[in-house]
mmCIF file with all atom_site columns, N, CA and C in Angstrom:
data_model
loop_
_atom_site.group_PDB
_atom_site.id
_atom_site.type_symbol
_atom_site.label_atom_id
_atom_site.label_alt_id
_atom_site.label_comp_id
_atom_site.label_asym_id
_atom_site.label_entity_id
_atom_site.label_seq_id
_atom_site.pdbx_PDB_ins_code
_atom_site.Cartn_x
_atom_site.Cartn_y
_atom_site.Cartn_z
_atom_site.occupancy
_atom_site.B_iso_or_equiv
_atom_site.pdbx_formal_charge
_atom_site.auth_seq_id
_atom_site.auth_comp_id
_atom_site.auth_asym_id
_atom_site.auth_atom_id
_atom_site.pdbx_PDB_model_num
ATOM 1   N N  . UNK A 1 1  ? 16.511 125.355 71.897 1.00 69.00 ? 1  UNK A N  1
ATOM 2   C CA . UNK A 1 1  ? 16.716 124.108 71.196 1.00 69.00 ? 1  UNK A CA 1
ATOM 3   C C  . UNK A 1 1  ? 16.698 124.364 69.688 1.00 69.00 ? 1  UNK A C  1
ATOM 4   N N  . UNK A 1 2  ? 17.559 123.696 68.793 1.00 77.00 ? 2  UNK A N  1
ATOM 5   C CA . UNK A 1 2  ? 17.822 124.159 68.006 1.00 77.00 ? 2  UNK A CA 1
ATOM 6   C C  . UNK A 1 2  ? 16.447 123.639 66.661 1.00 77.00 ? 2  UNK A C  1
ATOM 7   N N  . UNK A 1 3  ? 15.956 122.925 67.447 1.00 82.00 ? 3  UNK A N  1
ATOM 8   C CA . UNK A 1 3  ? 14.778 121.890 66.420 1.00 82.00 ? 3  UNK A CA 1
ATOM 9   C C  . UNK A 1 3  ? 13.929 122.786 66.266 1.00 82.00 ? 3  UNK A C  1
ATOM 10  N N  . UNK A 1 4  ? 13.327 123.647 67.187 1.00 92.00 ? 4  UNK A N  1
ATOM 11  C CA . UNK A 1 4  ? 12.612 125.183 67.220 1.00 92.00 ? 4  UNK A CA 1
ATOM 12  C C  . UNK A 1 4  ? 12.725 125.725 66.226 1.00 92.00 ? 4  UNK A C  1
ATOM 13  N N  . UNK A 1 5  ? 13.680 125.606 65.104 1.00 94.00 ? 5  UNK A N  1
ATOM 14  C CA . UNK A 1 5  ? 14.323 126.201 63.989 1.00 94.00 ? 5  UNK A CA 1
ATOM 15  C C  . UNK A 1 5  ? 13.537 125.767 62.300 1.00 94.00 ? 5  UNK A C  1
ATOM 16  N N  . UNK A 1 6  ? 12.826 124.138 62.771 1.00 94.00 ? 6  UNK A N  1
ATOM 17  C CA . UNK A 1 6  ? 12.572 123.317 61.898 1.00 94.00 ? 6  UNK A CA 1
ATOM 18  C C  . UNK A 1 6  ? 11.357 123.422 61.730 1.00 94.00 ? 6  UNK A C  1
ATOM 19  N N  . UNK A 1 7  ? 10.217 123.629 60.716 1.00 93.00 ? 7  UNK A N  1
ATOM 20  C CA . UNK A 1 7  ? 9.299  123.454 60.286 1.00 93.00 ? 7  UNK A CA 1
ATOM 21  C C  . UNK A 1 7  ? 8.898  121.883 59.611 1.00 93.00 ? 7  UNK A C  1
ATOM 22  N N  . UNK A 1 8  ? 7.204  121.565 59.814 1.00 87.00 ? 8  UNK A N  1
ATOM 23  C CA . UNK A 1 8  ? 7.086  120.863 58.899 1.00 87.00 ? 8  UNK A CA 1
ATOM 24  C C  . UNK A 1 8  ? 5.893  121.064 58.838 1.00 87.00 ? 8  UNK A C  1
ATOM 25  N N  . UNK A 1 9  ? 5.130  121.305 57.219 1.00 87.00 ? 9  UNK A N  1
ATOM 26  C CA . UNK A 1 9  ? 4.102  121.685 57.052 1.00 87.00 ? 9  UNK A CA 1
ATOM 27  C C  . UNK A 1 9  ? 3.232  121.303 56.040 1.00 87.00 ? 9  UNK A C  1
ATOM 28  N N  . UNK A 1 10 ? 2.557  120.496 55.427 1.00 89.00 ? 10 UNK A N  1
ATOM 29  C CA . UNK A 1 10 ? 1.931  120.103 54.102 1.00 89.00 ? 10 UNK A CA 1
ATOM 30  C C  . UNK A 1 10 ? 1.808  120.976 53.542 1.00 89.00 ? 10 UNK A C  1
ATOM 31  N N  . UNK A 1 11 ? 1.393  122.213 53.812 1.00 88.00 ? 11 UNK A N  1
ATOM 32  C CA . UNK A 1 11 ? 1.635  123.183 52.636 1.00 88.00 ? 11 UNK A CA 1
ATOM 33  C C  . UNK A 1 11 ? 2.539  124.410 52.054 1.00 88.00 ? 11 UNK A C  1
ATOM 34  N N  . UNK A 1 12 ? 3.631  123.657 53.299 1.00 87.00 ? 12 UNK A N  1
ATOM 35  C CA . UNK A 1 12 ? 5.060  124.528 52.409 1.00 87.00 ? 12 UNK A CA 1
ATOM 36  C C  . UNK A 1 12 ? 5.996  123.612 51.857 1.00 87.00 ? 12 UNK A C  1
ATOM 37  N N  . UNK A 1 13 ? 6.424  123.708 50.457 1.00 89.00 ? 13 UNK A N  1
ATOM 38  C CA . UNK A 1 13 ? 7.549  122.834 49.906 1.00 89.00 ? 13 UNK A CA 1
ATOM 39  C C  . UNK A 1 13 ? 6.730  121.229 49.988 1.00 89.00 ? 13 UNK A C  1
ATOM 40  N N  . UNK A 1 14 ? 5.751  120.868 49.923 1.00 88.00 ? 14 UNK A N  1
ATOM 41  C CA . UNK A 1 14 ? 5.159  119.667 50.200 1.00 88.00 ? 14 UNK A CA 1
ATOM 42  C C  . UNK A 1 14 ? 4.907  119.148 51.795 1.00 88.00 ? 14 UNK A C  1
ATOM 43  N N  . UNK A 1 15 ? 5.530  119.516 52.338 1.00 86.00 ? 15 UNK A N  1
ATOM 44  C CA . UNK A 1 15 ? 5.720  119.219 53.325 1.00 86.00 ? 15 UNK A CA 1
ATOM 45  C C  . UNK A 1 15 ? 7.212  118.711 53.721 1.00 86.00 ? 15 UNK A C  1
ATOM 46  N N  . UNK A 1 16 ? 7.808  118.631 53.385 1.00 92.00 ? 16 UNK A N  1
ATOM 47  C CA . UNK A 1 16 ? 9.247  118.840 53.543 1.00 92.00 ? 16 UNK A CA 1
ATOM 48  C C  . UNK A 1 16 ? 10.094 119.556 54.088 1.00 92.00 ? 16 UNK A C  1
ATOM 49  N N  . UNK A 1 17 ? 10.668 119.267 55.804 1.00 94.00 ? 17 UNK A N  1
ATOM 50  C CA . UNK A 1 17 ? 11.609 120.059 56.493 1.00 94.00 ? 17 UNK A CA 1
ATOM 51  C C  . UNK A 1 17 ? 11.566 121.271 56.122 1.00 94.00 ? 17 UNK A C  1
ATOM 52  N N  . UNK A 1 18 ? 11.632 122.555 56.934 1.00 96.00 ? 18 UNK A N  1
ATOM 53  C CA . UNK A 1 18 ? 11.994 123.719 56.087 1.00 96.00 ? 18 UNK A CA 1
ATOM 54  C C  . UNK A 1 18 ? 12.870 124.978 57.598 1.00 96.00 ? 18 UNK A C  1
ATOM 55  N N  . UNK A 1 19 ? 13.722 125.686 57.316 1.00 96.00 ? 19 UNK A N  1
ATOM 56  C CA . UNK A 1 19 ? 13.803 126.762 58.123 1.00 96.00 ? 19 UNK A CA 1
ATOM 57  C C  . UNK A 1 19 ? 12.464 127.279 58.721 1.00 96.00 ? 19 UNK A C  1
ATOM 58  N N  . UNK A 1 20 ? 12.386 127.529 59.791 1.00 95.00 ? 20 UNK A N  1
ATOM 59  C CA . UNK A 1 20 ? 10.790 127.962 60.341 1.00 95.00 ? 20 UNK A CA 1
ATOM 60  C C  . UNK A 1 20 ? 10.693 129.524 59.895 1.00 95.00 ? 20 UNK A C  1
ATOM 61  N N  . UNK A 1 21 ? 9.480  129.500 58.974 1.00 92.00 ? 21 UNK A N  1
ATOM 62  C CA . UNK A 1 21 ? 9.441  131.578 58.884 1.00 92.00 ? 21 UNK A CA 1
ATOM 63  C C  . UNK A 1 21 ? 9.790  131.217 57.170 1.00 92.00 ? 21 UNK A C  1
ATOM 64  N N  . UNK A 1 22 ? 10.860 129.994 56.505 1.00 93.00 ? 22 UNK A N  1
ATOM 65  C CA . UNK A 1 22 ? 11.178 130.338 54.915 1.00 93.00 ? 22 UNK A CA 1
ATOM 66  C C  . UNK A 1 22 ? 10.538 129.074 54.358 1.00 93.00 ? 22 UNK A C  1
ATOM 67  N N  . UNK A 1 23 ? 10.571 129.360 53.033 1.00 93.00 ? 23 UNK A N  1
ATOM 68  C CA . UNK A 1 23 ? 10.561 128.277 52.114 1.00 93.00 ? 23 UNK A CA 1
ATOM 69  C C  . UNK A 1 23 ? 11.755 127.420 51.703 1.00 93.00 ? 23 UNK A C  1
ATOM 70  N N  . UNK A 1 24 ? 13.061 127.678 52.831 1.00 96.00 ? 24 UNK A N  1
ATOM 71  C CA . UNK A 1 24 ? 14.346 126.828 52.552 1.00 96.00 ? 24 UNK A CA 1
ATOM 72  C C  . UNK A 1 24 ? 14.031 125.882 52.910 1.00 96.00 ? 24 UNK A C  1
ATOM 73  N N  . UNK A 1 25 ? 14.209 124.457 52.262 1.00 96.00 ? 25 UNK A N  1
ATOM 74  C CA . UNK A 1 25 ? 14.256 123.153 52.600 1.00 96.00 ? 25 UNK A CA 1
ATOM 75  C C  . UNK A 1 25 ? 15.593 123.093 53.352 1.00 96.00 ? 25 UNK A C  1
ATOM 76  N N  . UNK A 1 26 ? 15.435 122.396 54.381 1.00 97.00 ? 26 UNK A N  1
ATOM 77  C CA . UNK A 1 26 ? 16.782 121.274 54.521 1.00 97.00 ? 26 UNK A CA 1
ATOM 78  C C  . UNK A 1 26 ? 17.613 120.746 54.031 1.00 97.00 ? 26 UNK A C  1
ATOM 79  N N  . UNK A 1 27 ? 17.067 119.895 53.170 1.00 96.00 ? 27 UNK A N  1
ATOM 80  C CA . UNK A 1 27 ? 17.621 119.217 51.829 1.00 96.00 ? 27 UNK A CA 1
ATOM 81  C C  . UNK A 1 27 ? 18.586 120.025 51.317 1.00 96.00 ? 27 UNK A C  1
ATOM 82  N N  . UNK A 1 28 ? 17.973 121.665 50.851 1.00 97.00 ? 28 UNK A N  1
ATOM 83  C CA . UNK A 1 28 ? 19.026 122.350 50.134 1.00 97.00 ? 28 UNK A CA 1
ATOM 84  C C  . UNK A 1 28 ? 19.829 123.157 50.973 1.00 97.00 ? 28 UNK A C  1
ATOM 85  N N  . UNK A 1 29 ? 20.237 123.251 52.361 1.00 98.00 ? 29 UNK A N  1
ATOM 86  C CA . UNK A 1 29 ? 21.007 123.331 52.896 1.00 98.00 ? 29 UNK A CA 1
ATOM 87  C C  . UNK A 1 29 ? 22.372 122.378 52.877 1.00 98.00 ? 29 UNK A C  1
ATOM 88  N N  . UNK A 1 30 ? 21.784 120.851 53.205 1.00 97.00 ? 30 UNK A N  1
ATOM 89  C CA . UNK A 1 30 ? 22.936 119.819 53.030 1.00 97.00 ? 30 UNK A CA 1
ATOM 90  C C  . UNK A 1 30 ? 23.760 119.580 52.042 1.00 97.00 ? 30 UNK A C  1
ATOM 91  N N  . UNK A 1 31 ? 23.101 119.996 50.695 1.00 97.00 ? 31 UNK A N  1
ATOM 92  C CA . UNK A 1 31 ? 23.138 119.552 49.212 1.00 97.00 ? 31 UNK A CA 1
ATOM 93  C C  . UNK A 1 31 ? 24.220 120.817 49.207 1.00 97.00 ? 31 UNK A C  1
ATOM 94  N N  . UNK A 1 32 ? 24.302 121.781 49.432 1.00 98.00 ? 32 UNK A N  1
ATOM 95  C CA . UNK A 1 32 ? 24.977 122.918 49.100 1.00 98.00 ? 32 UNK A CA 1
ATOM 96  C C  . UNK A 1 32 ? 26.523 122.473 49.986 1.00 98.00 ? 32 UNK A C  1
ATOM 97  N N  . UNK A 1 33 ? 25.751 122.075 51.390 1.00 98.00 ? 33 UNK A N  1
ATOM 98  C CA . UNK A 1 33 ? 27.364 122.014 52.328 1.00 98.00 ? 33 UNK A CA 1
ATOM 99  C C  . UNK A 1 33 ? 28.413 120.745 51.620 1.00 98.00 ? 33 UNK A C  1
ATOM 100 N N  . UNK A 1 34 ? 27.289 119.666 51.266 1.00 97.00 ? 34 UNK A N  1
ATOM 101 C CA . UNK A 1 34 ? 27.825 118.341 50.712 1.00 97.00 ? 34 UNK A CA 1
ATOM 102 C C  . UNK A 1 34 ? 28.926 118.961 49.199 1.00 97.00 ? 34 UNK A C  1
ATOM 103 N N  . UNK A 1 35 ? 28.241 120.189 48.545 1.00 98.00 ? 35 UNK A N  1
ATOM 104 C CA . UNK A 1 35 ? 28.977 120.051 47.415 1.00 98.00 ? 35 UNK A CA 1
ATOM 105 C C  . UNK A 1 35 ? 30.195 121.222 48.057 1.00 98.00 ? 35 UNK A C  1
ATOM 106 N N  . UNK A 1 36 ? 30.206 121.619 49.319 1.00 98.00 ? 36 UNK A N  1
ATOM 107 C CA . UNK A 1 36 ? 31.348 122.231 49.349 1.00 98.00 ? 36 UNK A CA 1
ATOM 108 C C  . UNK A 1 36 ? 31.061 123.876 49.648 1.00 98.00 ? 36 UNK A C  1
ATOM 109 N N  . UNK A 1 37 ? 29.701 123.984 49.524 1.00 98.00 ? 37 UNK A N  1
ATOM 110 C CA . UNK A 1 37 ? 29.818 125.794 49.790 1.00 98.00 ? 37 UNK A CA 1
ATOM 111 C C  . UNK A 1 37 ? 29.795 126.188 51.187 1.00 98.00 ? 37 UNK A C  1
ATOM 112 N N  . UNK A 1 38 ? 30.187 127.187 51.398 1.00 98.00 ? 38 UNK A N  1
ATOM 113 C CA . UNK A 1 38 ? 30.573 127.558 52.613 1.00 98.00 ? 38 UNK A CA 1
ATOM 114 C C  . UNK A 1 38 ? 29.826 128.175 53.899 1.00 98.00 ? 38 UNK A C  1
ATOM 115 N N  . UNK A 1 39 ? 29.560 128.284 54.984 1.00 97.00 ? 39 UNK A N  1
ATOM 116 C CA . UNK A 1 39 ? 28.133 128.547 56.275 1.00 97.00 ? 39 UNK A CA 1
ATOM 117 C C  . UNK A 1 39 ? 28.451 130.428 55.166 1.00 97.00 ? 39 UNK A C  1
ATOM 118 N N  . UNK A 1 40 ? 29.526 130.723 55.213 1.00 98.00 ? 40 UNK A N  1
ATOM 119 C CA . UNK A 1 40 ? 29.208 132.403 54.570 1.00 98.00 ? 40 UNK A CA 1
ATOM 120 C C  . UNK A 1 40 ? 28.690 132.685 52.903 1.00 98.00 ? 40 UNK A C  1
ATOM 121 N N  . UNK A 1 41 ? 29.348 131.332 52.435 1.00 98.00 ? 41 UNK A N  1
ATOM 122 C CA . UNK A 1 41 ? 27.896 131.547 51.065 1.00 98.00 ? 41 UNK A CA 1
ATOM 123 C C  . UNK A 1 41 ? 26.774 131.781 51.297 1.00 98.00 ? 41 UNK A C  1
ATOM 124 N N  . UNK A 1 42 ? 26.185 130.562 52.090 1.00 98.00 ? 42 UNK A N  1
ATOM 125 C CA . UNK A 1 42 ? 25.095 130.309 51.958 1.00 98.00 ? 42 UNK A CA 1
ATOM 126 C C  . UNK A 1 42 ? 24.396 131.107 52.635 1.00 98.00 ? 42 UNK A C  1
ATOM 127 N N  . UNK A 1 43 ? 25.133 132.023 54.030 1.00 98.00 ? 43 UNK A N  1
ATOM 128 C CA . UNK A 1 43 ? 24.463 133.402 54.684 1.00 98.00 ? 43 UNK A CA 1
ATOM 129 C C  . UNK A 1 43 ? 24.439 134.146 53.226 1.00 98.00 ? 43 UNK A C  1
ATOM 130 N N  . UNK A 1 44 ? 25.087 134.303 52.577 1.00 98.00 ? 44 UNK A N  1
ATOM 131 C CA . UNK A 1 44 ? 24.767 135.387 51.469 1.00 98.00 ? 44 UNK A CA 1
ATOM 132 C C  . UNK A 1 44 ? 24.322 135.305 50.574 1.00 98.00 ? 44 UNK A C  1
ATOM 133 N N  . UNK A 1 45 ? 24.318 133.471 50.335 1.00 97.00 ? 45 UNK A N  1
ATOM 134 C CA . UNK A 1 45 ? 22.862 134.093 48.927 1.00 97.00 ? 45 UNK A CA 1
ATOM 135 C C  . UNK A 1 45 ? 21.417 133.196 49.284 1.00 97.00 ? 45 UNK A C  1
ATOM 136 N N  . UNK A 1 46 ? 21.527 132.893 51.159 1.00 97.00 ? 46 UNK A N  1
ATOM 137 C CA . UNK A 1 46 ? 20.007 132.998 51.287 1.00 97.00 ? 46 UNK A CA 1
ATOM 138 C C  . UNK A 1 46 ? 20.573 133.917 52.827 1.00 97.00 ? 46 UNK A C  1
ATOM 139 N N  . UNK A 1 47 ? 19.642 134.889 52.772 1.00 97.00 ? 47 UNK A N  1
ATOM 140 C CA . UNK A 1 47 ? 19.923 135.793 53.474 1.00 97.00 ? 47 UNK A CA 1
ATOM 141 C C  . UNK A 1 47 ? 19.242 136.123 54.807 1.00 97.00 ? 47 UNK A C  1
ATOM 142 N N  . UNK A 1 48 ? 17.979 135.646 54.444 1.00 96.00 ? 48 UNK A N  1
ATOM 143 C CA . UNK A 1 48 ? 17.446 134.984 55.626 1.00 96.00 ? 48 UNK A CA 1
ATOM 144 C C  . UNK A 1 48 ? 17.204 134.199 56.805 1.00 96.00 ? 48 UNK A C  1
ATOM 145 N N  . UNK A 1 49 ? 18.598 133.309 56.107 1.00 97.00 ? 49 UNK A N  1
ATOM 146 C CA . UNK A 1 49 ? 19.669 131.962 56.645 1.00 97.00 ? 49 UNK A CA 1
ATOM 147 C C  . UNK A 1 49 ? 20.054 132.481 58.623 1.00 97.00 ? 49 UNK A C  1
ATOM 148 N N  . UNK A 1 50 ? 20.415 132.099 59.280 1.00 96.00 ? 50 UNK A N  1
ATOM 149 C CA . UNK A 1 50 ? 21.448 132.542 60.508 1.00 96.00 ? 50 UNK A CA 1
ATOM 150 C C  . UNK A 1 50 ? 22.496 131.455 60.535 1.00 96.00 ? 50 UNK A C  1
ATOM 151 N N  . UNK A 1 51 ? 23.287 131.593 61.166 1.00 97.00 ? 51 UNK A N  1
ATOM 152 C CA . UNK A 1 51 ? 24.165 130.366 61.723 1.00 97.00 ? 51 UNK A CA 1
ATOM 153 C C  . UNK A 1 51 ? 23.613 129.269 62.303 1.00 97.00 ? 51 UNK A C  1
ATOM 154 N N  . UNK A 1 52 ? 22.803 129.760 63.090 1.00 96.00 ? 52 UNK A N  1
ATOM 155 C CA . UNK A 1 52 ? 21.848 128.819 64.155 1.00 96.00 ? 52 UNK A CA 1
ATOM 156 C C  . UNK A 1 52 ? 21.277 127.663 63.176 1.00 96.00 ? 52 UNK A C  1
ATOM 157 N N  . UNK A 1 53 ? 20.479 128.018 61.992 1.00 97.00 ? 53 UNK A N  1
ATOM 158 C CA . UNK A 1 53 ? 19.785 127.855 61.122 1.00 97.00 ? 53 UNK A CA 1
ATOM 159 C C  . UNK A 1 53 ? 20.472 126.054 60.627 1.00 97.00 ? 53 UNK A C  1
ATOM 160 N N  . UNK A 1 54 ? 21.668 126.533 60.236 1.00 97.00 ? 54 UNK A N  1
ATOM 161 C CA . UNK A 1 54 ? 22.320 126.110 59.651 1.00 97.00 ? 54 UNK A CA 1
ATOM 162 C C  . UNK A 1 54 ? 22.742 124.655 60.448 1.00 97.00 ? 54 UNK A C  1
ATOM 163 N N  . UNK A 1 55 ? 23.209 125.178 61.714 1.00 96.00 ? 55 UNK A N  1
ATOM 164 C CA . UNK A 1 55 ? 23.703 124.407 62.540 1.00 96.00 ? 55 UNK A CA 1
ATOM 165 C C  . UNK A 1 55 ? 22.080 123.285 62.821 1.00 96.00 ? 55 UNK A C  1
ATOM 166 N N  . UNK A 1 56 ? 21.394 123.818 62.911 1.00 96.00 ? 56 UNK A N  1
ATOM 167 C CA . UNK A 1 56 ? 20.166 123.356 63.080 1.00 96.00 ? 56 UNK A CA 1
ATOM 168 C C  . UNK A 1 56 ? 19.612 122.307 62.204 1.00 96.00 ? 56 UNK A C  1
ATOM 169 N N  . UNK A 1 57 ? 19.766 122.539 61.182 1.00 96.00 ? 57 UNK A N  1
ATOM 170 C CA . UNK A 1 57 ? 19.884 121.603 59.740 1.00 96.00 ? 57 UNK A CA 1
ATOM 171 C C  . UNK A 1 57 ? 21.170 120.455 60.295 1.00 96.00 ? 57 UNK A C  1
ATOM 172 N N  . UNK A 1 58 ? 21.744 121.028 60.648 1.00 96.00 ? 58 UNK A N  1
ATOM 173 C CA . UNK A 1 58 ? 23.244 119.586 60.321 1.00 96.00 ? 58 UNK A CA 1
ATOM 174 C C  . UNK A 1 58 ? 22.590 118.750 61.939 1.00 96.00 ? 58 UNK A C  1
ATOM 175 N N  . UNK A 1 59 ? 22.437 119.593 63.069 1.00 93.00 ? 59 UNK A N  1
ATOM 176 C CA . UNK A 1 59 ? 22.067 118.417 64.235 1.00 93.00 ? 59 UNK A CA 1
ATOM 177 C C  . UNK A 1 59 ? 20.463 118.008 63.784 1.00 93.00 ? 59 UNK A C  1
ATOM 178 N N  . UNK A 1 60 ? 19.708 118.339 62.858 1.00 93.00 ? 60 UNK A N  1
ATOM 179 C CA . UNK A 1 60 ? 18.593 117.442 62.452 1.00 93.00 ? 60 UNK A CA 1
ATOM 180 C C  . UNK A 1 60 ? 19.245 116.625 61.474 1.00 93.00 ? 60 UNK A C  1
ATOM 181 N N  . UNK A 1 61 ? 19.653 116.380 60.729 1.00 93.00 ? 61 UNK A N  1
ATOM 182 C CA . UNK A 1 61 ? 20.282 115.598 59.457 1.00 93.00 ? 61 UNK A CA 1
ATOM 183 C C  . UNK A 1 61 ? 20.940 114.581 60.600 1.00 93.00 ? 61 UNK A C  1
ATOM 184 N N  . UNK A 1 62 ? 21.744 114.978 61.390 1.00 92.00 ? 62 UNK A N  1
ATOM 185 C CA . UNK A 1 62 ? 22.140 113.807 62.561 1.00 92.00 ? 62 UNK A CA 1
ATOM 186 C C  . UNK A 1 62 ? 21.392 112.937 63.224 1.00 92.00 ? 62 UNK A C  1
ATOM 187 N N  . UNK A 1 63 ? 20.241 114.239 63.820 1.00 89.00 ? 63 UNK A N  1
ATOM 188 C CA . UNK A 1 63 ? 18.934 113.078 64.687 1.00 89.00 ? 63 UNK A CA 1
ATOM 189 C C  . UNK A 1 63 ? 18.622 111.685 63.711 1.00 89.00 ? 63 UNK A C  1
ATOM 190 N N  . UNK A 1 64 ? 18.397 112.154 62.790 1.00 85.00 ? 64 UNK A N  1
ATOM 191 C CA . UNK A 1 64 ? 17.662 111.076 61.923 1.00 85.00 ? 64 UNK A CA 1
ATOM 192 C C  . UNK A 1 64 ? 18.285 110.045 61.200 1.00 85.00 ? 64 UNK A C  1
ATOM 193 N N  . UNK A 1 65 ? 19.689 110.298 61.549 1.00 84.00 ? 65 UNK A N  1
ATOM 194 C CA . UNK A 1 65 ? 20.676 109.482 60.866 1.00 84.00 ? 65 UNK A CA 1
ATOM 195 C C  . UNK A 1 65 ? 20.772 108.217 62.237 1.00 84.00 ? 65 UNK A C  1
ATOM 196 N N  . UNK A 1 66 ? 20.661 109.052 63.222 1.00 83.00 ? 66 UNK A N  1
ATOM 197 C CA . UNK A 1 66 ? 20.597 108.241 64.573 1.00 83.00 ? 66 UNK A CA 1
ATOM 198 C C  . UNK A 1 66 ? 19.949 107.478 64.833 1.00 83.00 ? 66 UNK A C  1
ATOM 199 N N  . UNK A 1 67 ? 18.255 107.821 64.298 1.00 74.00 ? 67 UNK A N  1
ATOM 200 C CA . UNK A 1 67 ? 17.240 106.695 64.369 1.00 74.00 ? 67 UNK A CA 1
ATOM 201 C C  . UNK A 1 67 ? 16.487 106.292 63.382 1.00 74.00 ? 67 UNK A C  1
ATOM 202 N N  . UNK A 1 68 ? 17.767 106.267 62.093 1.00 63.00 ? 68 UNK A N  1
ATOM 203 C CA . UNK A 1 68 ? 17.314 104.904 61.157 1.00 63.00 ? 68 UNK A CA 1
ATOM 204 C C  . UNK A 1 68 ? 18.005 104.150 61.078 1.00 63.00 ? 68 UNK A C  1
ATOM 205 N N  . UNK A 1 69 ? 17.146 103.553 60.394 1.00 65.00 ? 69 UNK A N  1
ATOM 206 C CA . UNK A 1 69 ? 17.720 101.921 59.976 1.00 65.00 ? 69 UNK A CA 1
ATOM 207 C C  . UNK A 1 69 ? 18.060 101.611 58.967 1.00 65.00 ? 69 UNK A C  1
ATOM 208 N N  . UNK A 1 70 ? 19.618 102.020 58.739 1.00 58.00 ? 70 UNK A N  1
ATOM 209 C CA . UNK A 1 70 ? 19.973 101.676 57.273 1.00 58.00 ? 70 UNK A CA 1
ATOM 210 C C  . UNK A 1 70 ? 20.443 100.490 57.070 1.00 58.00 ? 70 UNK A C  1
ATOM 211 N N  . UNK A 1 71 ? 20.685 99.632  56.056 1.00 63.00 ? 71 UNK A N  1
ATOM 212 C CA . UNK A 1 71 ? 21.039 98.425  55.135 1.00 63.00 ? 71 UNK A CA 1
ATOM 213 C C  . UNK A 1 71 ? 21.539 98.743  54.019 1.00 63.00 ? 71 UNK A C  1
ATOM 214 N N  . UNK A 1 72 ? 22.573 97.943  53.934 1.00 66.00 ? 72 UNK A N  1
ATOM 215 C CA . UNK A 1 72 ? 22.953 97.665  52.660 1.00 66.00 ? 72 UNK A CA 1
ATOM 216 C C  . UNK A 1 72 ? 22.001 96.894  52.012 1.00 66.00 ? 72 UNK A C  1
ATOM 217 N N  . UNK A 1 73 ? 21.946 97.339  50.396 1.00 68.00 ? 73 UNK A N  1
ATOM 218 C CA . UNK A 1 73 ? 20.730 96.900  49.908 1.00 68.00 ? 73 UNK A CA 1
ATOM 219 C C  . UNK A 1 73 ? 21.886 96.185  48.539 1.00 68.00 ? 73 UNK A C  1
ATOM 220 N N  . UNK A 1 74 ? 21.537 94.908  47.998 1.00 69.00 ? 74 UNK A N  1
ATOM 221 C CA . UNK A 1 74 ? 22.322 94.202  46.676 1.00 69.00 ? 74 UNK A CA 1
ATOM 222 C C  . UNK A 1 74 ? 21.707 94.062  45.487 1.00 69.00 ? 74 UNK A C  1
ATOM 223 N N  . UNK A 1 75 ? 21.822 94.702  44.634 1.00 62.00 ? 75 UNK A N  1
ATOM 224 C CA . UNK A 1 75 ? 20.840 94.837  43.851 1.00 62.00 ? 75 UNK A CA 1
ATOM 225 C C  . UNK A 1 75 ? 20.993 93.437  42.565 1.00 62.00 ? 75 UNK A C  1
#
């Protein structure tokens, strides 16, 4: 299962999602794919990264998209 992949820990990165074993957030997985870099960038300039990893990040970024509750908010 690919969630096996996901850490969460108060005392790594705050506690904030992370690759299990690194100090990669989640966050900066998405942030990188969102601006366009590529699953072979990001194997190469975090190297520690796998495919799995990766893929693992995008079906968690999904789970949670699944079970919230978003609104439009009017400011």
């Amino acid at each position: 299962m690919f969630f096996e992949r996901i850490e969460w820990n108060p005392r790594v990165c705050n506690g904030k999602p992370v690759i299990r074993g690194t100090r990669i957030p989640l966050g900066i997985i998405l942030e990188q794919i969102a601006h366009g870099v590529s699953w072979e960038q990001l194997l190469r300039d975090y190297p520690e990264l796998t495919r799995d990893d990766i893929q693992a990040t995008l079906f968690f970024a999904r789970a949670n998209i699944e079970h919230a509750d978003i609104r439009e908010v009017h400011a």
